[in-house]
Coordinates of C-alpha atoms in Angstrom, one line a residue:
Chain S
X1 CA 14.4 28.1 27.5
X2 CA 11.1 26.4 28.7
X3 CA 10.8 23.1 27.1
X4 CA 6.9 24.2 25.2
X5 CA 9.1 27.5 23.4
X6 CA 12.0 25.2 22.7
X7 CA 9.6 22.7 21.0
X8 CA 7.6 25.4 18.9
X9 CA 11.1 26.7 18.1
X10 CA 12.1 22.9 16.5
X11 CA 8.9 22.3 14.8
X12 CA 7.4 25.7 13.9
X13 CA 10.8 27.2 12.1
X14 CA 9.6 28.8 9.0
X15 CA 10.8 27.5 6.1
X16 CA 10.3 27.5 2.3
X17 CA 7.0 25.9 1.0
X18 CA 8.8 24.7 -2.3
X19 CA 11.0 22.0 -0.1
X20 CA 7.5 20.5 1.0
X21 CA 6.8 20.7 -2.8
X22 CA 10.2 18.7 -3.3
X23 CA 8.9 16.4 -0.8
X24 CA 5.7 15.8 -2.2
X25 CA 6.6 15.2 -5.7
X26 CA 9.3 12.9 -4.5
X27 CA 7.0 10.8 -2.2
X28 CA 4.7 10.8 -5.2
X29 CA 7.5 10.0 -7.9
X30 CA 8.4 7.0 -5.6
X31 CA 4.5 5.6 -4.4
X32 CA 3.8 5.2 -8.5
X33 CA 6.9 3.4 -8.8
X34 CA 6.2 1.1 -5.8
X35 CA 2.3 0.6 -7.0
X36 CA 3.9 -0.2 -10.7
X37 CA 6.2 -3.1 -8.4
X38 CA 3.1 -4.3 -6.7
X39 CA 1.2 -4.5 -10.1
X40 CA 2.2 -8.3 -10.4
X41 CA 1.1 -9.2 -7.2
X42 CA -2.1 -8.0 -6.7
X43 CA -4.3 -11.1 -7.2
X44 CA -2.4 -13.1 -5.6
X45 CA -2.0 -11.5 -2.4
X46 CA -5.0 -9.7 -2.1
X47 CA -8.1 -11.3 -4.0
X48 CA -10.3 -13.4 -1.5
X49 CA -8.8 -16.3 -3.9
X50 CA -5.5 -15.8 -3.4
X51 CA -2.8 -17.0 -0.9
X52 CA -4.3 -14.5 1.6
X53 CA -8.0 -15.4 2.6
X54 CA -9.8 -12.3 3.6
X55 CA -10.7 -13.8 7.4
X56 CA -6.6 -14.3 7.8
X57 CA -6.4 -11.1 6.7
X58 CA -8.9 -9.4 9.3
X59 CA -6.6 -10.9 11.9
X60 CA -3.2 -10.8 11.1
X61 CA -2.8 -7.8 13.2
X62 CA -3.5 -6.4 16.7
X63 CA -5.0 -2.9 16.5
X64 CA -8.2 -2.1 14.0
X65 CA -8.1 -3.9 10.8
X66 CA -8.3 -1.2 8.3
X67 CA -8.1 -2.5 4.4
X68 CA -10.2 -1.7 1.3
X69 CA -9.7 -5.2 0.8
X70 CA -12.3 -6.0 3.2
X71 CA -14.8 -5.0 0.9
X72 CA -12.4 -5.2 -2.7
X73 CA -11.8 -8.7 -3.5
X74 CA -12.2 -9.8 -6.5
X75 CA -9.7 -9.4 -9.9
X76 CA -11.5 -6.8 -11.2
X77 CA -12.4 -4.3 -7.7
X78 CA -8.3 -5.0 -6.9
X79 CA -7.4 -4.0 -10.2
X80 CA -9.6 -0.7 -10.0
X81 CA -8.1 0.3 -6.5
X82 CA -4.5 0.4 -8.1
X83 CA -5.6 2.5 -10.7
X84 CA -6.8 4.7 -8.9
X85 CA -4.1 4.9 -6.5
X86 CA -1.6 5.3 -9.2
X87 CA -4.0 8.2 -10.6
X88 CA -3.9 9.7 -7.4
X89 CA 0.0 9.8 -6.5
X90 CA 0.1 11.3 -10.0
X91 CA -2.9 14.1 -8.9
X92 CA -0.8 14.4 -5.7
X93 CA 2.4 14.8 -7.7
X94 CA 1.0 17.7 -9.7
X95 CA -0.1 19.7 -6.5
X96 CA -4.0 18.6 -7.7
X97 CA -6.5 18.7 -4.2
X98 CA -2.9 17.1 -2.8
X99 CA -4.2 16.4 0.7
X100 CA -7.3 14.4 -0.4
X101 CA -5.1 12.3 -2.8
X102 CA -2.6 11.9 0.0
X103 CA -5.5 10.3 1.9
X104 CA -6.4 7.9 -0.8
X105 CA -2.7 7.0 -1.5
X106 CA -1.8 6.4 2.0
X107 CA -5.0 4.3 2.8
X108 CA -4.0 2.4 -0.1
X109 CA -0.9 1.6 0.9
X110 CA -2.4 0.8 4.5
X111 CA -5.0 -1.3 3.3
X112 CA -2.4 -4.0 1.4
X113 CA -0.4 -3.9 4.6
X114 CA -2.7 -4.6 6.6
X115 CA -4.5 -7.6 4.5
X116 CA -0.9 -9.0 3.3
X117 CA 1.4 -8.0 6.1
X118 CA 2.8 -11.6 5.6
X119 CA 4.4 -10.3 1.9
X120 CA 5.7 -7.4 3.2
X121 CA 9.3 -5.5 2.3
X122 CA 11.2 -2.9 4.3
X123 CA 10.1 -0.1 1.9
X124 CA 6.8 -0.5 2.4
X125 CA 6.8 0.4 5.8
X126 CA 9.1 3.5 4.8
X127 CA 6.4 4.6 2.5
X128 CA 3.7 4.2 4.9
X129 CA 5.8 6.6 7.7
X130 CA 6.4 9.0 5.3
X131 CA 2.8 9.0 3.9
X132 CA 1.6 9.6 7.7
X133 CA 3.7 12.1 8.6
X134 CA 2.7 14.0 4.9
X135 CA -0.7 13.9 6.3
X136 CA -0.7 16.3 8.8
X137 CA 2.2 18.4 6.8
X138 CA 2.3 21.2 4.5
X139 CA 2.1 19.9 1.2
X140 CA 3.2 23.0 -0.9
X141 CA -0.3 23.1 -2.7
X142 CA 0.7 26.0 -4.9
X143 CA 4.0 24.0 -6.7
X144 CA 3.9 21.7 -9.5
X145 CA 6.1 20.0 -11.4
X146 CA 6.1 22.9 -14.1
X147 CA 6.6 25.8 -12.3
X148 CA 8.7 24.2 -9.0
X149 CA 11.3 21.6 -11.9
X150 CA 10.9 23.4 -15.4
X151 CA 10.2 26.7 -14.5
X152 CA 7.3 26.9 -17.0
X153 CA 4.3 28.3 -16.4
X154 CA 2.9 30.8 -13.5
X155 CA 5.3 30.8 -10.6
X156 CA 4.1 31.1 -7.3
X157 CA 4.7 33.4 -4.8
X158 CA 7.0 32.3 -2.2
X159 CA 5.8 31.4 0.7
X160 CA 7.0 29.8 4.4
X161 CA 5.6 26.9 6.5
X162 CA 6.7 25.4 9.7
X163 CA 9.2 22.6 9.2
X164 CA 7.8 20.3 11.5
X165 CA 7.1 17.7 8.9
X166 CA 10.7 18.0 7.0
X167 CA 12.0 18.0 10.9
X168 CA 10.0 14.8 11.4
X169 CA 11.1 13.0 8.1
X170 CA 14.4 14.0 8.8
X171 CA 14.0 12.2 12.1
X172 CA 12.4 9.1 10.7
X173 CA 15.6 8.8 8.5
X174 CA 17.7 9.3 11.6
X175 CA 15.7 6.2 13.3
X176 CA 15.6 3.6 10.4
X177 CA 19.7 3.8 9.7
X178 CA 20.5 4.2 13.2
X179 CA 17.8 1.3 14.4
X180 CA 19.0 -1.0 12.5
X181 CA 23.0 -0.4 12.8
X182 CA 21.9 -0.9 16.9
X183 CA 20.4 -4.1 16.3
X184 CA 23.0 -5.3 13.5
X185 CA 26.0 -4.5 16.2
X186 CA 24.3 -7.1 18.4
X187 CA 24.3 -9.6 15.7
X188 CA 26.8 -12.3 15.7
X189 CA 27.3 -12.2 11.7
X190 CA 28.1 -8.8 11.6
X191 CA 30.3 -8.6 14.9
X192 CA 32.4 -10.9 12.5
X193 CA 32.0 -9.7 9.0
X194 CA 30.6 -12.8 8.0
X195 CA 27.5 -10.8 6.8
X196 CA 28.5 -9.5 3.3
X197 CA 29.7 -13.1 2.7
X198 CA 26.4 -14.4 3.2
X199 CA 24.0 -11.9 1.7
X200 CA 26.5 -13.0 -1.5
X201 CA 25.6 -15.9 -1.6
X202 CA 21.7 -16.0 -0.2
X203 CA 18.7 -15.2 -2.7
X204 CA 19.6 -11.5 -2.7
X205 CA 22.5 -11.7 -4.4
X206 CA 22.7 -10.9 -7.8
X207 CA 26.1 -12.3 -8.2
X208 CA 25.9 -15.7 -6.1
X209 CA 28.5 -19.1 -6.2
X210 CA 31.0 -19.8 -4.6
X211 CA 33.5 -17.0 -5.5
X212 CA 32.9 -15.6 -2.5
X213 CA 35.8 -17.6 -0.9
X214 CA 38.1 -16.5 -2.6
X215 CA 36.9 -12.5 -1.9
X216 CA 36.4 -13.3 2.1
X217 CA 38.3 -10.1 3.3
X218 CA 37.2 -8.0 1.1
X219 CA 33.4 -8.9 1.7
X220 CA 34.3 -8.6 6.0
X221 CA 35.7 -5.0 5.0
X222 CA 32.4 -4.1 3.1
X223 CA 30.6 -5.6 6.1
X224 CA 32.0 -3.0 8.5
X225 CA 32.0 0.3 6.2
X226 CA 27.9 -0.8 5.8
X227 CA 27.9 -0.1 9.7
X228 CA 30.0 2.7 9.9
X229 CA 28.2 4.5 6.2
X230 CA 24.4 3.7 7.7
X231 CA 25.7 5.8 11.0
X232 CA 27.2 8.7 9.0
X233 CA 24.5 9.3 6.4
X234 CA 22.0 10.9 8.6
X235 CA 24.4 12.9 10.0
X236 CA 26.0 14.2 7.1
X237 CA 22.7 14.8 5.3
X238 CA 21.7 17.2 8.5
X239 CA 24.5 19.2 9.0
X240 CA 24.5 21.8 5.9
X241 CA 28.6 21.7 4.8
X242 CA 28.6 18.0 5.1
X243 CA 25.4 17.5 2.9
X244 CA 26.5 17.6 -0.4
X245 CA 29.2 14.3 0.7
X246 CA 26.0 12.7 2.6
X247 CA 24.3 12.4 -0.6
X248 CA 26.9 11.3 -2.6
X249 CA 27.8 8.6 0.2
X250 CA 24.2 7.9 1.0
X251 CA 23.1 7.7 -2.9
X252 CA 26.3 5.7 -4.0
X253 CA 25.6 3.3 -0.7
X254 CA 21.8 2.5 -2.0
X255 CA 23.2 2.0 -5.4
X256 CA 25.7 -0.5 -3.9
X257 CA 22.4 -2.5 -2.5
X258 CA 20.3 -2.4 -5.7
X259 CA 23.7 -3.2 -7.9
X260 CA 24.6 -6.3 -5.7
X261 CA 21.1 -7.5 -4.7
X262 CA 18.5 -8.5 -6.3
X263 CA 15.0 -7.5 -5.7
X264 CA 16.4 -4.5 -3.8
X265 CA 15.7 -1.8 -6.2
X266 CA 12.9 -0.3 -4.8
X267 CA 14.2 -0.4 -1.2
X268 CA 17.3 1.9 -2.4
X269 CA 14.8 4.4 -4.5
X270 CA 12.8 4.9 -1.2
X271 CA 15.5 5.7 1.0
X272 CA 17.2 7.8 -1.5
X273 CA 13.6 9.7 -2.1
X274 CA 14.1 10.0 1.8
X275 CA 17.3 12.3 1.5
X276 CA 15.0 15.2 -0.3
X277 CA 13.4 16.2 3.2
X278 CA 16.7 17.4 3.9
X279 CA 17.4 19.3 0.8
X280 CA 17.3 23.1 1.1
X281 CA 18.1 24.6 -2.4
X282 CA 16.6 27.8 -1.9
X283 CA 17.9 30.5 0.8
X284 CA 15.5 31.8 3.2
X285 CA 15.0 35.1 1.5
X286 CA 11.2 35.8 0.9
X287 CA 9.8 38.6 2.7
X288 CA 6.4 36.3 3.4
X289 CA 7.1 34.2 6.9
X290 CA 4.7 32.6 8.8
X291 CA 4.2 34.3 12.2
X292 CA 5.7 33.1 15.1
X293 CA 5.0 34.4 18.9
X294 CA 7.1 35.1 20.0
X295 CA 9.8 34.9 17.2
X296 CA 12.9 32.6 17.5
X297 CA 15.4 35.4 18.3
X298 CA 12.9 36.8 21.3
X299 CA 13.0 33.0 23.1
X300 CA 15.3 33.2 25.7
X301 CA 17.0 29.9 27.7
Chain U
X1 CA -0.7 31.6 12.4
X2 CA -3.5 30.9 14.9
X3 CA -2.7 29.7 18.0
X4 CA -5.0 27.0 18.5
X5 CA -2.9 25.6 15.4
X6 CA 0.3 25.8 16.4
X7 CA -0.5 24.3 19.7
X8 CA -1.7 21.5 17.9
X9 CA 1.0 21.3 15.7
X10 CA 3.7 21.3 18.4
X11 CA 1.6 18.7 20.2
X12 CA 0.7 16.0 17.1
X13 CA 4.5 16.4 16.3
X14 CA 6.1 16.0 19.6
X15 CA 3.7 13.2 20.0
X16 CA 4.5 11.7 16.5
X17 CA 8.6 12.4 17.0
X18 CA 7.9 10.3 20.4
X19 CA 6.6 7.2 18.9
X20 CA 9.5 7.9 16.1
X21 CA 12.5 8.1 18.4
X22 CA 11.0 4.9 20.0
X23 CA 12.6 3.3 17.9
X24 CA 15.9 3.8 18.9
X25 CA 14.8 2.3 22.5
X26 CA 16.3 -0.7 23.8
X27 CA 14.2 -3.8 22.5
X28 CA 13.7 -5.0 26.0
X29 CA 11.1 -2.5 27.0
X30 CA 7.6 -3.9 26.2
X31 CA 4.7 -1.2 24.7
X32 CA 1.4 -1.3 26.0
X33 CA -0.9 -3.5 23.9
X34 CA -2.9 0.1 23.2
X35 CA 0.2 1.6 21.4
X36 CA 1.3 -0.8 19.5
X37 CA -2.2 -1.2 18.3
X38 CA -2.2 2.1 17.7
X39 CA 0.9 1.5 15.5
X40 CA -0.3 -1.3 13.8
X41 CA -3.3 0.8 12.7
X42 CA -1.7 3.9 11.4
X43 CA 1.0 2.0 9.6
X44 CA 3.6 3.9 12.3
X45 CA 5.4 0.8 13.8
X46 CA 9.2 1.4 14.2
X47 CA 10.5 -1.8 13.2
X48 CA 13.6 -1.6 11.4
X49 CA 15.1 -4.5 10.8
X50 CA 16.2 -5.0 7.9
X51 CA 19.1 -7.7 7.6
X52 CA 19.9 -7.2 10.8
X53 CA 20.9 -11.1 10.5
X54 CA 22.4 -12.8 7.7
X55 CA 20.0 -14.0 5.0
X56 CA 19.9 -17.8 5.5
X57 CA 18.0 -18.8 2.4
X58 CA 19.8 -19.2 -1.4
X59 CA 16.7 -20.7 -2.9
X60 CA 13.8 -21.7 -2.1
X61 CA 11.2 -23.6 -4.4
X62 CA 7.3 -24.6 -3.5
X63 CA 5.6 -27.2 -5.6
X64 CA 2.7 -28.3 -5.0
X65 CA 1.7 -32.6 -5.5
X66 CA -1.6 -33.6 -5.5
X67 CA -2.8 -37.1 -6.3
X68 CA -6.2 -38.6 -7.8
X69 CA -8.8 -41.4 -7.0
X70 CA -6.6 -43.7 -9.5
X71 CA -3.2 -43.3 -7.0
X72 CA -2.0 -41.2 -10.2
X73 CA 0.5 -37.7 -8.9
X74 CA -0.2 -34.1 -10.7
X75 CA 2.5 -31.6 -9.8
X76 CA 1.1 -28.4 -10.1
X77 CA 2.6 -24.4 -9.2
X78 CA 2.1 -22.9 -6.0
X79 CA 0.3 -19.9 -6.6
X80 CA -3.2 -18.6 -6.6
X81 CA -5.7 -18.2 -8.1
X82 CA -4.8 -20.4 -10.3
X83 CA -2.0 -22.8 -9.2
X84 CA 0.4 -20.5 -11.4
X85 CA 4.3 -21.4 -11.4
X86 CA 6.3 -19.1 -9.5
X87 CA 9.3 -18.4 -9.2
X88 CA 10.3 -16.8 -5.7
X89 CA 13.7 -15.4 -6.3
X90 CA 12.2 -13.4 -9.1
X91 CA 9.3 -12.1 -7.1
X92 CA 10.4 -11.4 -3.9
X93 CA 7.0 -11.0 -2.5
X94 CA 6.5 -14.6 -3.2
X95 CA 9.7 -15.6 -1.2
X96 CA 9.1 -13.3 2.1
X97 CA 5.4 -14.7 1.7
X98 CA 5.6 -18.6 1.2
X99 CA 8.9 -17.9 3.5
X100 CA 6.4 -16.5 6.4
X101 CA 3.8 -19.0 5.7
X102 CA 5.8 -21.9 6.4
X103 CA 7.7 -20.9 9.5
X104 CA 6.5 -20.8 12.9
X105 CA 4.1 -18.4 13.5
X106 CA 2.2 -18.2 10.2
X107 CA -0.1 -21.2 11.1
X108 CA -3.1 -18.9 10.5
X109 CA -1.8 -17.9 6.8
X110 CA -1.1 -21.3 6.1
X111 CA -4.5 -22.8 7.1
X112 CA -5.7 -19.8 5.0
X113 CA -3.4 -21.0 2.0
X114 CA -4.1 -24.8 2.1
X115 CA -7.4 -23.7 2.0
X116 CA -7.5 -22.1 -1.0
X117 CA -5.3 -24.4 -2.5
X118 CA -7.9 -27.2 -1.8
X119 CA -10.7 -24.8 -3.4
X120 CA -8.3 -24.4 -6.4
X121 CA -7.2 -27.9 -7.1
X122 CA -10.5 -29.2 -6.7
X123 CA -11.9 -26.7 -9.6
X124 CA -8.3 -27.3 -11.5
X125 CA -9.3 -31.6 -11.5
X126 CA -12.4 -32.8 -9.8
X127 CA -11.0 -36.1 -9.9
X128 CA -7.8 -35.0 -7.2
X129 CA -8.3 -36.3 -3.7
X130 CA -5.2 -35.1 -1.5
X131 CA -2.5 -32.9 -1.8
X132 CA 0.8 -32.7 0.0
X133 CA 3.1 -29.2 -0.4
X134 CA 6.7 -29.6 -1.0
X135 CA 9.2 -27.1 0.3
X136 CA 12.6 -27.8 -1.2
X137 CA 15.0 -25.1 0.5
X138 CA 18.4 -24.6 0.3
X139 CA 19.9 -22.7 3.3
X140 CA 23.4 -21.0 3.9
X141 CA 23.4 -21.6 7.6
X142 CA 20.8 -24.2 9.1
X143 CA 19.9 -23.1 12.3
X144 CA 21.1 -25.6 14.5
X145 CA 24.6 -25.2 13.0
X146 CA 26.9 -24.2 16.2
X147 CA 28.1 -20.5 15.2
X148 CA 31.8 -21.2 16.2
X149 CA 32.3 -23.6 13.5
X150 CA 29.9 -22.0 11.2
X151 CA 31.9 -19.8 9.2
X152 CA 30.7 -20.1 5.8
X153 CA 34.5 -20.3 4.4
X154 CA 35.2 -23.0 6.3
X155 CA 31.7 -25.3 5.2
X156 CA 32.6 -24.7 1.9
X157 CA 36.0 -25.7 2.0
X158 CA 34.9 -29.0 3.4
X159 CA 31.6 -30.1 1.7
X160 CA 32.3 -27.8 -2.0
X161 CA 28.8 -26.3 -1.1
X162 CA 28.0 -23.2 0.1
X163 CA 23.7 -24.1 1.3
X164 CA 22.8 -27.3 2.5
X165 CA 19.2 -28.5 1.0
X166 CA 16.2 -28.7 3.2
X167 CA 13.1 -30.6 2.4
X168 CA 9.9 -30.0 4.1
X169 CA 6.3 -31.8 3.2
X170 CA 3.1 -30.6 4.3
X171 CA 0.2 -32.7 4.4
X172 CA -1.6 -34.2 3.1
X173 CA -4.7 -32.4 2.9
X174 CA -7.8 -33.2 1.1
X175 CA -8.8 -31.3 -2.1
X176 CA -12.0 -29.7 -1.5
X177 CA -14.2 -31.1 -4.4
X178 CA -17.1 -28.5 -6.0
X179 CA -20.2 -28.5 -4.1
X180 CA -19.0 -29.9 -0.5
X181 CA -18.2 -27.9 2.6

């Protein structure tokens, strides 16, 4: 199979619209919750005021500097931009002009990285990935919450996109548990199992002191099945039998983290919200596809 | 589907899976400046991670000391606007961004920090002169401990403590009174 047809096979493999929908309420869902969690912060980190001055700002990165915050810095024109971002992730949510408020949600989330890299969590990158790669997706315009969750109202006709951007999600998933389980086997700490131990008793913990002696093993076993979990739960997710198990391991494994850290909440709700790109509750049935030429059957190796 | 379209498509989303499954290269090879600009711009870096080390800190607390033309000390919170208490192991945006601040590297947020602290404490009391900022942190596994010996069992066992405290003081700096440069 020439490599061009093998790509346009991976990426432009019709599948149904409403998973995009799935994926779009579910990004929505988890931005709102993350710009609720940012709420608190917003003065502080990106008022000209603040503990970020707006010419360290301009400069904290290589590349173009591309914030609001530029221009937004004062209480009241910070304030303003989460509301409206927040009203926007709820717009985007309900399948309202979805691609413009993707724009505004994902320059939001752009602009207060790149004024306060310096306060920045793992999620926040995760969000910003996903919000990219939403950009230049199908967004399943015709779904809303109503007629896609409750079943209320007109449903829409069926309809098939290319999976390119569930494919690339689903790929961004693979990258982030598998990254980090190649750097973490590298790691002295972990090579041990002297992680758990310390993440026990460090400012994450919600349970910290000095019971952790006495719960040493225990803690070095944990450290390894985190390795061994973060490898398998891509891979479960993808391959359809093994799914169901990859979200019960990968859910209950992000629970784990929000249940024994503190401040780690939101970094388990965005990777969970990550799992839905793989998700395929409705059989490919409909009788609408998008074209393909030549069709997948036709390509030959 | 038009084919102008799905060319596109197949090209944006080979290129994006590219820049994805860069991730998963070995560290060692460098990107071009242009890339990971690129990166930086879009919000696409690949940087993943996340504890890939132990978390060394179990508390951390910045205060902030100032003192007046009498000699006389005013402690006062950390954050701005305001000089506000915080509390970093409640906020965890506080922690990772005092915690950036004050280690090597975040010289330019820092100059940016003190700077508005000066602005701040000088509208706060026009009467302070200098100001010194106190890092008190207590850390799990100080970074010149040797890494044979370091198991934390073993520290404990010894000392009854499972951080050793830190203390750090930056300054002093002068308050910035209203109306000078």
């Amino acid at each position: 199979m020439a490599p061009v047809e093998f790509l346009k096979m991976i990426w432009l493999r019709p599948v149904d619209s409403r998973r995009y929908a799935l994926v779009r309420m579910a990004f929505a869902a988890v931005t709102l919750l993350h710009i609720a969690d940012l709420w608190p912060y917003r003065i502080a980190l990106l008022c000209n005021d603040g503990m970020i001055g707006q010419v360290t700002g301009s400069g904290s990165v290589p590349g173009f500097y591309i914030s609001i915050y530029a221009l937004l810095d004062t209480p009241l024109a910070v304030t303003a931009s989460f509301l409206i971002a927040a009203s926007a992730t709820i717009l985007l949510g309900c399948g309202k002009w979805p691609r413009a408020m993707l724009a505004v949600v994902f320059l939001f989330l752009l602009s207060v990285m790149q004024h306060a890299p310096i306060s920045a969590a793992g999620w926040d990158f995760i969000l910003m990935n996903l919000g990219f790669i939403l950009l230049f997706s199908p967004l399943g315009n015709q779904w809303n919450p109503g007629n896609l969750l409750l079943k209320k109202g007109i449903s829409a006709d069926t309809e098939f996109m290319p999976q390119y951007g569930l494919t690339l999600i689903q790929l961004q998933v693979f990258v982030i548990y598998w990254q980090t389980v190649i750097l973490k086997i590298d790691n002295y700490f972990w090579q041990t199992g002297d992680f758990m131990t310390y993440f026990m008793v460090s400012h994450h913990s919600r349970f910290p002191g000095s019971w952790v002696i006495n719960w040493q093993g225990l803690l070095d076993m944990m450290t390894y099945m985190t390795l061994l979990v973060e490898l398998a739960i891509p891979v479960l997710l993808w391959i359809p039998k093994t799914r169901r198990i990859g979200l019960i391991i990968g859910i209950g494994f992000h629970l784990g983290i929000a249940l024994l850290g503190v401040n780690l909440g939101m970094f388990s709700i965005v990777m969970i919200s990550t799992f839905v790109a793989f998700l395929n509750p409705w059989p490919r049935a409909g009788k609408k596809e998008i074209e393909i030429s030549p069709p997948p059957q036709e390509i030959r190796s | 589907m038009k084919p102008l379209y799905r060319t596109l498509i197949v090209a944006l989303t080979t290129l994006c899976a590219a820049n994805i499954l860069a991730g998963l290269a070995p560290v060692k090879i460098g990107l071009t400046e242009w890339l990971t600009a690129i990166r930086q711009t879009t919000g696409t870096a690949q940087n993943w991670s996340m504890f890939h080390s132990i978390p060394r800190v179990q508390s951390l607390q910045v205060r902030v000391i100032a003192s007046d033309r009498e000699g006389n000390q005013h402690e006062f919170g950390p954050g701005l606007p305001g000089l506000q208490e915080i509390e970093p192991h409640d906020k965890i945006r506080y922690y990772y961004t005092f915690d950036r601040i004050f280690t090597p590297g975040g010289e330019p947020y820092r100059e940016s920090y003190i700077r508005n602290l000066s602005q701040a404490l000088g509208k706060k009391n026009p009467n302070l002169v200098a100001f010194n900022i106190h890092l008190r942190v207590e850390n799990t596994h100080p970074q010149n401990t040797p890494q044979k010996i370091s198991r934390l069992l073993e520290r404990i066992r010894k000392s009854g403590k499972a951080a050793i405290e830190q203390k750090d003081v930056f300054g002093p700096f002068p308050v910035k009174s209203n109306g000078s440069s």
